[in-house]
Short mmCIF file of C-alpha atoms in Angstrom, two decimals:
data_model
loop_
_atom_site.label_atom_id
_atom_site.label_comp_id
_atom_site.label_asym_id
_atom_site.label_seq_id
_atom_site.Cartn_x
_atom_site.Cartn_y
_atom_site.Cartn_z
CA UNK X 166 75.80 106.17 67.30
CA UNK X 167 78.24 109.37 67.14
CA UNK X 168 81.56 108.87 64.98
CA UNK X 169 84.17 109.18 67.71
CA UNK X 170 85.62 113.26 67.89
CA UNK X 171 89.15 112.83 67.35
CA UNK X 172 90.33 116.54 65.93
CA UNK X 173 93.52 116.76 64.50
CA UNK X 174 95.41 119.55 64.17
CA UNK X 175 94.41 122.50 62.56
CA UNK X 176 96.53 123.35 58.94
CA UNK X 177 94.26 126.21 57.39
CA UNK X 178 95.91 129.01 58.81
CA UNK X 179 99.03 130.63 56.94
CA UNK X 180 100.94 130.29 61.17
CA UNK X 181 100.23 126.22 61.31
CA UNK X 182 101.30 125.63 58.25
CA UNK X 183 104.40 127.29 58.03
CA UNK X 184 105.04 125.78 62.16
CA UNK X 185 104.71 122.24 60.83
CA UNK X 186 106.38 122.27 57.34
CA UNK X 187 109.36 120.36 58.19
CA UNK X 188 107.36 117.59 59.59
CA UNK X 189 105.15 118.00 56.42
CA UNK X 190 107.97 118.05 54.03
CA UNK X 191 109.06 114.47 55.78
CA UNK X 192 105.37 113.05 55.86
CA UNK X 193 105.03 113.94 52.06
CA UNK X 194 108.36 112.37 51.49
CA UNK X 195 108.72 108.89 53.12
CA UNK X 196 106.51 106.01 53.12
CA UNK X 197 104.39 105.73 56.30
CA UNK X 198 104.62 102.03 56.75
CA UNK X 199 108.38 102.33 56.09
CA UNK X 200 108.42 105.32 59.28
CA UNK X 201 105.84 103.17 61.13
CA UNK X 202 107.86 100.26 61.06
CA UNK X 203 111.30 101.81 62.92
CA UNK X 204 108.62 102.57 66.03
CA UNK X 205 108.97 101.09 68.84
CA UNK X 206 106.05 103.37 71.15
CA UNK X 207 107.64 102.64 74.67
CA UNK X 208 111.03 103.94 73.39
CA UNK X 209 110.70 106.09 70.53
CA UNK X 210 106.93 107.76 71.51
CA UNK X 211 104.10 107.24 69.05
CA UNK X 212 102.27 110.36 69.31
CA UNK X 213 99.71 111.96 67.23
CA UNK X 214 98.65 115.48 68.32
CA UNK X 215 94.80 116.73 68.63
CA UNK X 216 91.88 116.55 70.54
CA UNK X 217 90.27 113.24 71.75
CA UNK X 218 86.55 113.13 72.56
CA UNK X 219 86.07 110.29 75.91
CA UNK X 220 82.44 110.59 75.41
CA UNK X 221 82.29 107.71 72.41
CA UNK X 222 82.44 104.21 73.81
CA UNK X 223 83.15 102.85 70.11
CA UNK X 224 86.62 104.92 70.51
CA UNK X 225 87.53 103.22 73.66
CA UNK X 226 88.97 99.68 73.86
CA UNK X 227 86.73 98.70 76.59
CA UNK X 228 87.52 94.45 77.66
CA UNK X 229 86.82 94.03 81.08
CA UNK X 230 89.88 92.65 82.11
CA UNK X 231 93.18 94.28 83.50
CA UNK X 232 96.00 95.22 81.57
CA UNK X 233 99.12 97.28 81.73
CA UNK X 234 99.65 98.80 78.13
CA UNK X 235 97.87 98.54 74.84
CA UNK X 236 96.95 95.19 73.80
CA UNK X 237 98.63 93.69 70.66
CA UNK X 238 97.26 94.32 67.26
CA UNK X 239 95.36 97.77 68.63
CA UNK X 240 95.08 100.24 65.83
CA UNK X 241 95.25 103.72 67.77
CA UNK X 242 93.66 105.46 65.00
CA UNK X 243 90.63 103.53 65.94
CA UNK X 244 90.67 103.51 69.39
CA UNK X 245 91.93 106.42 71.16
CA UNK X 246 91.67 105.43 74.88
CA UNK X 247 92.53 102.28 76.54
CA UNK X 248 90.46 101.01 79.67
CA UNK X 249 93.07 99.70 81.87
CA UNK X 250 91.26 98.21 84.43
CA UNK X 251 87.17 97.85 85.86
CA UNK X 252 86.18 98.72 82.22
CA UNK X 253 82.52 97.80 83.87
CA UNK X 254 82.74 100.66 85.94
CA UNK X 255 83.15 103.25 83.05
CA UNK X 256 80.06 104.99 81.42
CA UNK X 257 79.61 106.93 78.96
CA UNK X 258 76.39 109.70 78.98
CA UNK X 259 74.91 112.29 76.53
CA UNK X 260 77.65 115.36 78.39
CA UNK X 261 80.19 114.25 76.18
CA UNK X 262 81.97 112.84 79.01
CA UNK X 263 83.25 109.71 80.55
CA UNK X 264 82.21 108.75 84.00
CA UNK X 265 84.32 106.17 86.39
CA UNK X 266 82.37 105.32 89.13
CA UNK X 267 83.27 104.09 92.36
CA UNK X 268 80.95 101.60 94.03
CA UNK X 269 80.78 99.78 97.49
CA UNK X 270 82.51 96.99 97.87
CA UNK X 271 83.59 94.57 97.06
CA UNK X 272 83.43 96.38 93.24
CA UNK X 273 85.81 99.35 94.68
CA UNK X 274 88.50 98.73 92.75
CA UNK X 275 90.15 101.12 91.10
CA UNK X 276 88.72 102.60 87.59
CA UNK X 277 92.17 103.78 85.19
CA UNK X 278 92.41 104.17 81.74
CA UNK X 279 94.81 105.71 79.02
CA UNK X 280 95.55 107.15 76.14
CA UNK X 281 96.29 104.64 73.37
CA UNK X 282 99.73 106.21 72.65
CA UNK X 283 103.18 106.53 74.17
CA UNK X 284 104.20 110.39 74.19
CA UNK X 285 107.96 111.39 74.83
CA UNK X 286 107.62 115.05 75.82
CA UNK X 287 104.35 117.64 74.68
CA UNK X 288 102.09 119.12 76.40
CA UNK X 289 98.91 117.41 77.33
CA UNK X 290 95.71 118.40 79.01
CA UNK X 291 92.72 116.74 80.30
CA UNK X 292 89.22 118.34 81.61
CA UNK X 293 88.52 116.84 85.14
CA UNK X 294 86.02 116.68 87.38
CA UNK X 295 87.22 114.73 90.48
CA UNK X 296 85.14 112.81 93.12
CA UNK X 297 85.04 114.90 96.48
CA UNK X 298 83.94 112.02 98.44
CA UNK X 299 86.17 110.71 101.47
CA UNK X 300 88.40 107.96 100.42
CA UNK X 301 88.29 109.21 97.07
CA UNK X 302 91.55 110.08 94.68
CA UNK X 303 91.15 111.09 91.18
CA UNK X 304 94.43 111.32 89.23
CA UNK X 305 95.77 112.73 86.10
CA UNK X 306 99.76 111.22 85.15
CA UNK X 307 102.41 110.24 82.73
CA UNK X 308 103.38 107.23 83.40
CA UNK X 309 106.42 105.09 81.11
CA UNK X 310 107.47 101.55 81.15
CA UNK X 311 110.69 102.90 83.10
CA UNK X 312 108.18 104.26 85.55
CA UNK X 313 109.03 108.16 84.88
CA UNK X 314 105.90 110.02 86.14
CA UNK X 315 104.28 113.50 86.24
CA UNK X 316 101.19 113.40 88.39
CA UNK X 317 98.35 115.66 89.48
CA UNK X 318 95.84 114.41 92.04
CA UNK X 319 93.11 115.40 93.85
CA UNK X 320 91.46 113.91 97.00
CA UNK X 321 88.46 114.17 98.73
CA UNK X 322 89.53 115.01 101.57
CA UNK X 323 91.32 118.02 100.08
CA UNK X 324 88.36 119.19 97.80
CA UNK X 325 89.95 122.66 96.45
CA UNK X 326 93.04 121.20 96.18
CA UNK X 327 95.38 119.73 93.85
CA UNK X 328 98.54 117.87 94.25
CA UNK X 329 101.35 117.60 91.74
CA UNK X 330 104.40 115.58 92.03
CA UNK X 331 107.75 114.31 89.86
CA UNK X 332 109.17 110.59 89.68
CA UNK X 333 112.36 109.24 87.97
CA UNK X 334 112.53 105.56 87.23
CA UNK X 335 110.15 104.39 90.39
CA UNK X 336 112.74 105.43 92.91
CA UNK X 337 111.03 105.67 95.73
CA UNK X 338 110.94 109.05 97.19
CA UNK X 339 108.40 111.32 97.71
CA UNK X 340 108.83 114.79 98.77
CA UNK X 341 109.51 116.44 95.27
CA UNK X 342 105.53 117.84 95.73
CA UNK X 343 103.53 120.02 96.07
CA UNK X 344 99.88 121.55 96.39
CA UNK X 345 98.03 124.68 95.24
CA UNK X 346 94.27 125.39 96.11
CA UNK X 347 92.15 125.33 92.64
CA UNK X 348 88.49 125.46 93.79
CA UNK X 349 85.72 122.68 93.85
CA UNK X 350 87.42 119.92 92.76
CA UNK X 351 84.33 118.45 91.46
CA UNK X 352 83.57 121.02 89.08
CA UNK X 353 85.47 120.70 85.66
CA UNK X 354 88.67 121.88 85.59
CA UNK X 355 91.25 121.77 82.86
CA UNK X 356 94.33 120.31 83.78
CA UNK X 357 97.73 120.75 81.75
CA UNK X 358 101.34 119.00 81.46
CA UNK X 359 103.73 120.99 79.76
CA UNK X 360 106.90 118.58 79.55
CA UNK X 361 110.02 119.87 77.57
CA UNK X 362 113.83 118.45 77.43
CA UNK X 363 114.54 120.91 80.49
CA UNK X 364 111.09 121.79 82.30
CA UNK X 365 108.22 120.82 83.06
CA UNK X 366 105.08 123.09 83.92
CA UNK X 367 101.53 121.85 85.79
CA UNK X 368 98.81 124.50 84.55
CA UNK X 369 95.59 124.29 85.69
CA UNK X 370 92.57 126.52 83.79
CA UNK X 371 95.22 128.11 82.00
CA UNK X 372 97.53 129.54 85.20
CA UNK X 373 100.67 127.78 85.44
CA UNK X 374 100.56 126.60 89.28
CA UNK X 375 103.89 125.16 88.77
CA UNK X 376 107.13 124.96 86.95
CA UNK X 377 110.08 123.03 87.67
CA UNK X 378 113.84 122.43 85.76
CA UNK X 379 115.83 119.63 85.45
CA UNK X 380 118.86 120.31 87.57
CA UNK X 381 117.14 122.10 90.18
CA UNK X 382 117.81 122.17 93.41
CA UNK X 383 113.81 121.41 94.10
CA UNK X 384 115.16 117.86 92.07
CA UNK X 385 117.80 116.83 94.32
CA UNK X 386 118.04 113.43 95.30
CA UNK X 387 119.89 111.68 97.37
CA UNK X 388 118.72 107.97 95.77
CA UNK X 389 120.41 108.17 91.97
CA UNK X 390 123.34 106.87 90.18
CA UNK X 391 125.73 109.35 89.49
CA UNK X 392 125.33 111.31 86.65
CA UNK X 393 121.45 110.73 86.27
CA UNK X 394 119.03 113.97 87.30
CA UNK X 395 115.29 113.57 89.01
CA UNK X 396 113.75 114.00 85.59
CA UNK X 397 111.48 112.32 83.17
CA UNK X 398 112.66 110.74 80.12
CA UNK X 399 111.02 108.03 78.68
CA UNK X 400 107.96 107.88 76.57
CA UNK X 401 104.70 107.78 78.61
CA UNK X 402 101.44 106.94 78.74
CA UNK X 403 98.94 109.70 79.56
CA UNK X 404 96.34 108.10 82.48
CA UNK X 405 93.40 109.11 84.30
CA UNK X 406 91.64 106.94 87.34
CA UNK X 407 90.00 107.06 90.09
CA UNK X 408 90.78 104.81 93.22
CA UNK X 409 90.08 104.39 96.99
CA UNK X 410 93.07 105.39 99.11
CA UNK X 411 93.94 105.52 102.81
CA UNK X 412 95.19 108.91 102.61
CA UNK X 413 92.36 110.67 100.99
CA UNK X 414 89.85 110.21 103.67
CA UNK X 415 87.75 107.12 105.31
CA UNK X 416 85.50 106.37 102.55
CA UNK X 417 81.51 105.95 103.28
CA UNK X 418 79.22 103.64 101.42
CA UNK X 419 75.75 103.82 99.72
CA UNK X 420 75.08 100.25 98.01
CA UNK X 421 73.07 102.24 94.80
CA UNK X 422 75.39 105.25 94.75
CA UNK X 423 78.56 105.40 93.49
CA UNK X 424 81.55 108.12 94.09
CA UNK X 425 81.93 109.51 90.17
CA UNK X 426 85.14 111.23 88.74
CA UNK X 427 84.30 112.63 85.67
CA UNK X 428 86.41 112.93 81.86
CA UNK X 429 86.19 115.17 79.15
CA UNK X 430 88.55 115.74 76.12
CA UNK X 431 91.84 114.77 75.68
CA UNK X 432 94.16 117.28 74.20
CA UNK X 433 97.79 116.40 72.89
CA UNK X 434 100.29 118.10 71.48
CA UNK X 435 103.48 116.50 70.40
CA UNK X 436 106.97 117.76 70.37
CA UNK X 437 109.88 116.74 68.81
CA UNK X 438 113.57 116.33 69.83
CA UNK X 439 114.25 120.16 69.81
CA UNK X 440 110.96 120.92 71.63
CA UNK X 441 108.90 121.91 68.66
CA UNK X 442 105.33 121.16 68.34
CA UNK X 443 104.61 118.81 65.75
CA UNK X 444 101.62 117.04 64.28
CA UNK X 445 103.18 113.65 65.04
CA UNK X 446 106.49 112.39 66.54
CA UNK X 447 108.29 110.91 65.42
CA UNK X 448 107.18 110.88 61.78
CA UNK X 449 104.84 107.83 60.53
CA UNK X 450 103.28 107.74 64.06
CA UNK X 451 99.51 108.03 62.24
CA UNK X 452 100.17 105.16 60.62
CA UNK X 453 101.37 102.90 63.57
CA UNK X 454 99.61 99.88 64.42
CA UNK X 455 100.96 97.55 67.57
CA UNK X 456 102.04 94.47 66.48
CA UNK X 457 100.75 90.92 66.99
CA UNK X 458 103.22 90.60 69.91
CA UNK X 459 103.25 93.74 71.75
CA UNK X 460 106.62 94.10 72.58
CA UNK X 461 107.35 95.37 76.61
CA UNK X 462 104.64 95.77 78.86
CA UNK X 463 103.93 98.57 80.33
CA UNK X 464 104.32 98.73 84.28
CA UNK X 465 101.32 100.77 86.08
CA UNK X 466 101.72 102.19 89.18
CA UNK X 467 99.24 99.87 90.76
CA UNK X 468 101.95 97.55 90.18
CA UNK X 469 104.65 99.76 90.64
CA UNK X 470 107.61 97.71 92.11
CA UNK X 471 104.88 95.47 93.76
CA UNK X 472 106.34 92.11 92.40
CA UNK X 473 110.23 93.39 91.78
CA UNK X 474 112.69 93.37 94.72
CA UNK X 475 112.68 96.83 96.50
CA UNK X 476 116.37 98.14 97.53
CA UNK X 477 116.88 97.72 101.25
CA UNK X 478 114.09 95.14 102.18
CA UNK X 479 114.94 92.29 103.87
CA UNK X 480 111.82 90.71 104.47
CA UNK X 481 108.60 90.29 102.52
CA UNK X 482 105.12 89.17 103.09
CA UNK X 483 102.81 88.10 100.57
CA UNK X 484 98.85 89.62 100.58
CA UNK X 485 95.81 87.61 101.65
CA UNK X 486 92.40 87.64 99.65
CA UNK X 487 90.51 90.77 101.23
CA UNK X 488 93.47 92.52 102.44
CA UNK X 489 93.86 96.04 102.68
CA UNK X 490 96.62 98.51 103.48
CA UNK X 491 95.13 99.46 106.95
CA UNK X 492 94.39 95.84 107.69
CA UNK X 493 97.83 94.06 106.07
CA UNK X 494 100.17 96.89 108.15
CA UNK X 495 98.26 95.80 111.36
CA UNK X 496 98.36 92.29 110.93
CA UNK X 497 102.45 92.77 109.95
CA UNK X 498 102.73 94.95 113.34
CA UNK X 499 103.65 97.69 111.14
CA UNK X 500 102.59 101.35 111.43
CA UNK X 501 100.94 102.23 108.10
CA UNK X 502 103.26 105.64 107.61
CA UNK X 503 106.05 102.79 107.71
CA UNK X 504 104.21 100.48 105.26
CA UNK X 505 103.51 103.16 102.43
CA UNK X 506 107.16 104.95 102.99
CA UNK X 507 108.40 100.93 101.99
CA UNK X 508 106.42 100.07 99.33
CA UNK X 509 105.50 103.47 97.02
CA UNK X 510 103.14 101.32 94.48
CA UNK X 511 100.77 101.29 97.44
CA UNK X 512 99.52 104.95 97.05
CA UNK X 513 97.38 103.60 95.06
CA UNK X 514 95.73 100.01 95.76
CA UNK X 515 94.90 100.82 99.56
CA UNK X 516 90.89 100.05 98.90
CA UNK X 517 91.59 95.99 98.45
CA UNK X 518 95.07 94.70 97.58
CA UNK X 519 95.76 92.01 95.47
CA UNK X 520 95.90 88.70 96.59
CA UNK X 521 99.48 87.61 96.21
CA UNK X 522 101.28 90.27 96.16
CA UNK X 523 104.69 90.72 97.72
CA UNK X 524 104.41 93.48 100.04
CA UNK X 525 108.04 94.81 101.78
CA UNK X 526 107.22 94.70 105.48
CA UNK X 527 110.93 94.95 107.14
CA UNK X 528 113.51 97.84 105.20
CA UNK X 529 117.32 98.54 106.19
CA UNK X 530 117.74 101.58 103.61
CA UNK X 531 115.99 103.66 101.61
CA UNK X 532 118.34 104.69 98.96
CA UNK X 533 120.73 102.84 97.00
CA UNK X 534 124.02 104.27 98.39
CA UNK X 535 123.15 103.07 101.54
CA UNK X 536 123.36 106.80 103.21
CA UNK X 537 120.11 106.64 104.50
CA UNK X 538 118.30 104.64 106.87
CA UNK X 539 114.69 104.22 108.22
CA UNK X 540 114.30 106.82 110.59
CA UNK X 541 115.74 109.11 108.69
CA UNK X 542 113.32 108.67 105.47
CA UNK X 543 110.63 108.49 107.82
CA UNK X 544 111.45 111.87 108.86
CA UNK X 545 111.03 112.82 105.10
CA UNK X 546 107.63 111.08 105.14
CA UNK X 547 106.38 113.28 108.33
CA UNK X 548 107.19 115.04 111.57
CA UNK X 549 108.72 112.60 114.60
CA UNK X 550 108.74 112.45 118.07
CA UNK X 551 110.53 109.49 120.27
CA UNK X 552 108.43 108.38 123.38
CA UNK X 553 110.65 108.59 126.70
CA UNK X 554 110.21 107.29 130.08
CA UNK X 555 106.43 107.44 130.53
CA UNK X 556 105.27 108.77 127.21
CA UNK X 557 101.68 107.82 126.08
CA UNK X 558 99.92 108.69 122.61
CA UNK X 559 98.23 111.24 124.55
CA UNK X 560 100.88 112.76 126.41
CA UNK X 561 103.13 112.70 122.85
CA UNK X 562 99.98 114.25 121.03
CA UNK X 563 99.53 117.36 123.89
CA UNK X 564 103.24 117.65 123.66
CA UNK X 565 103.03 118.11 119.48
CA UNK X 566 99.68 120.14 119.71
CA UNK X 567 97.87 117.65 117.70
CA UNK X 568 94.78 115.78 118.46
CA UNK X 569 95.00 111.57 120.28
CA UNK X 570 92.29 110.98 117.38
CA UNK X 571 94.91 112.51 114.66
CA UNK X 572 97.85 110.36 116.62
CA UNK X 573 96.09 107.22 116.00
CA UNK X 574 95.07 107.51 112.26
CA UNK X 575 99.03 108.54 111.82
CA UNK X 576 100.33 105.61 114.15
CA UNK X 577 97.02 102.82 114.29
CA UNK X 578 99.79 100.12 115.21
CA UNK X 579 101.61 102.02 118.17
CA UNK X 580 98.87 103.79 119.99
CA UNK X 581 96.54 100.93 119.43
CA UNK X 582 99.09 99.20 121.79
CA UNK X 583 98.91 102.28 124.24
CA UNK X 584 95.36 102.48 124.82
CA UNK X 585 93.84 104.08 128.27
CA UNK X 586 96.91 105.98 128.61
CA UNK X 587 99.39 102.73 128.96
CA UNK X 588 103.16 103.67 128.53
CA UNK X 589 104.61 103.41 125.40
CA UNK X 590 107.95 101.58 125.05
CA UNK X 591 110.82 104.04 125.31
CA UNK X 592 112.51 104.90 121.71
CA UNK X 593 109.34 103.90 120.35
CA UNK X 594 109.18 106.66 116.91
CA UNK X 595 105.63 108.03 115.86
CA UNK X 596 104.33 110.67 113.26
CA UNK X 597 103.14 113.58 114.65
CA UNK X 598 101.99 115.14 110.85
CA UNK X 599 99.74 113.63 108.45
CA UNK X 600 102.22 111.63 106.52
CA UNK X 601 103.94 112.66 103.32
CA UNK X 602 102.83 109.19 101.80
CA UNK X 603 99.57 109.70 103.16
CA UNK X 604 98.91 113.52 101.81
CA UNK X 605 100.04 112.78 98.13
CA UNK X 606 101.64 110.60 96.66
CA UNK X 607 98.75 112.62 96.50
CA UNK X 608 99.63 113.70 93.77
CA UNK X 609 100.51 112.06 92.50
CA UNK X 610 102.92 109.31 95.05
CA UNK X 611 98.44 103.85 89.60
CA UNK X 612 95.09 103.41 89.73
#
């Protein structure tokens, strides 16, 4: 069996050395269990920069079970990835790559794993090869306990496209995305995170596709506290997954064949508190070890605000065995736009939700001021029209120049009540665009 590849960063040259001699000086200096022991990963970082092989299964930490941060008593020098959930469904072939596969169900769940350490600002990268299939969405994210998040996704619907998108604290609002067109998504690509104190760049193959500042006016939001900006600042957990979702596409089933996202190395590259890169940060980070009781548990967005109270919902509804998105909304009489603009941790568990989970299914508000109210953050998630006096889904989709299919995938609850051209009700609001919450959280709005 191969030793697992983790490469740490380079010292030989006369440039490296002289870039890291502070942090040298400071290793050389203090103990490392002393440094280790002030860590707390979830709010001080524990990061180690270099490369990190996914091909070895003996450097994964690989119980089938599902958990939401690293366990207790993991040594990260020994195991550099975590397998978050469906550990079954990960493989590990002779390309020096990790494959998550995808089968029919009922084993669709989703596939998500992540790096073994907390990171608070650096620039990480991943080589990706993402599932094209239908249904399919293979993701790439920062993710913190505070639920900060930096996300690229792709989608097979979308297969030369990625998605990239910004979250602060789970708030849940989604139009701080966007999309650039990258090729074959199913070819390997490498993907990049470049997050400082004031920006934060998505690079893909080297070509920044994206760069946004704290501050901006692209960051405005209407849903924080004063004084707080749209920005990422909490130590995070690098992810990758891959998961069935509503808005990437119907997906189609083979029983032997399986939709496959594909993983390569991991790279990392710490910074410290004045945006320097470091080998480690902050110092005695090598040396960490979780502890018997692992402190705070990680929240993952396929539990993102799932179980807490959401702000604004006044009624709740709690999931059935089998249950998913498409079938929960229309069994709540509740167009599925409507359902996903509620409750943002669904992005990502539409394939089969989990039984017993508190789903929002009635919302008054959808900020925390109290400024803004349903229709109006529906009108954020997608274009709206109002049916009048003798309005049907047909005459409403002629009117917006869209297809009656397209009208009822955006609206399944409405028009499926307005079927062989039967009126709808007057003031009755529909989407007449592919939803926001539909296209991303593509891209990212876990696993």
């Amino acid at each position: 069996m191969r030793k697992p590849r983790i490469i740490l960063p380079l010292f030989h040259t006369r440039k490296n050395m002289f870039a890291y001699a502070p942090a040298f000086l400071a290793l050389a200096l203090a103990a490392p269990s002393s440094l280790a022991s002030s860590i707390v990963p979830n709010v001080t970082g524990n990061c180690v920069s270099g490369t990190y092989s996914t091909s070895n299964p003996s450097s994964w930490y690989l119980q089938d079970q599902t958990i939401t941060a690293p366990p207790a008593n993991l040594d990260p020098a020994k195991y550099s990835f975590v397998a978050q959930a469906n550990a079954r469904n990960i493989r590990f072939g002779s390309d020096d790559h990790a494959h998550f596969d995808m089968h029919a169900p009922p084993n669709n769940g989703a596939v998500r794993a992540s790096w073994s350490r907390y990171m608070l600002r650096g620039r990480v990268s991943l080589q990706l090869a993402a599932s094209n299939a239908l249904g399919m969405s293979t993701g790439f994210i920062t993710f913190s306990n505070s639920e900060d998040e930096i996300d690229f996704e792709m989608i097979g619907s979308e297969p030369t496209s990625v998605y990239t998108n910004i979250f602060y604290k789970g708030f849940p609002e989604f139009w701080h995305m966007s999309k650039a067109e990258i090729g074959d998504i199913d070819q390997m690509h490498t993907l990049t995170i470049d997050w400082t104190k004031t920006s934060i760049k998505w690079i893909v193959n080297g070509v920044t596709i994206r760069t946004v500042t704290a501050g901006s006016e692209e960051l405005e939001s209407t849903m924080l506290p004063a004084g707080e900006q749209w920005f990422p600042n909490t130590p995070s957990l690098p992810m990758f997954s891959l998961w069935q979702g509503a808005w990437a596409g119907t997906a189609s089933w083979t029983p032997d064949i399986a939709h496959t996202a594909s993983f390569g190395d991991l790279t990392v590259q710490c910074y410290d508190d004045n945006d320097q890169p470091v080998p480690e940060w902050p110092v005695g980070s090598a040396s960490y070890v979780y502890p018997p009781a692992a402190g705070a548990e990680a929240v993952t967005p396929s539990k993102r605000s799932s179980q807490a109270s959401i702000p604004g919902c006044t009624e709740y509804t709690v999931v059935n065995e089998g249950e998913t998105c498409q079938s929960f909304a229309k069994a709540q009489g509740v167009a599925l736009a409507a359902l996903l603009t509620m409750n943002p941790q669904l992005k990502y568990d539409c394939g089969v939700l989990e039984p017993g989970t508190r789903i929002c299914v009635k919302r008054s508000v959808f900020n925390n001021a109290g400024k803004e109210d349903e229709r109006v953050a529906m009108k954020k998630a997608c274009s709206m029209d109002t049916a009048v006096e003798g309005d049907t889904c047909e005459s409403i989709a002629l009117r917006n120049r869209v297809s009656a299919k397209q009208l009822s995938e955006w609206n399944a609850v409405e028009c499926k009540s307005s079927t062989s051209g039967s009126p709808l009700t007057p003031g009755t609001i529909l989407c007449v665009s592919e939803p926001v919450v539909k296209r991303r959280r593509r891209a990212a709005d876990e696993l």
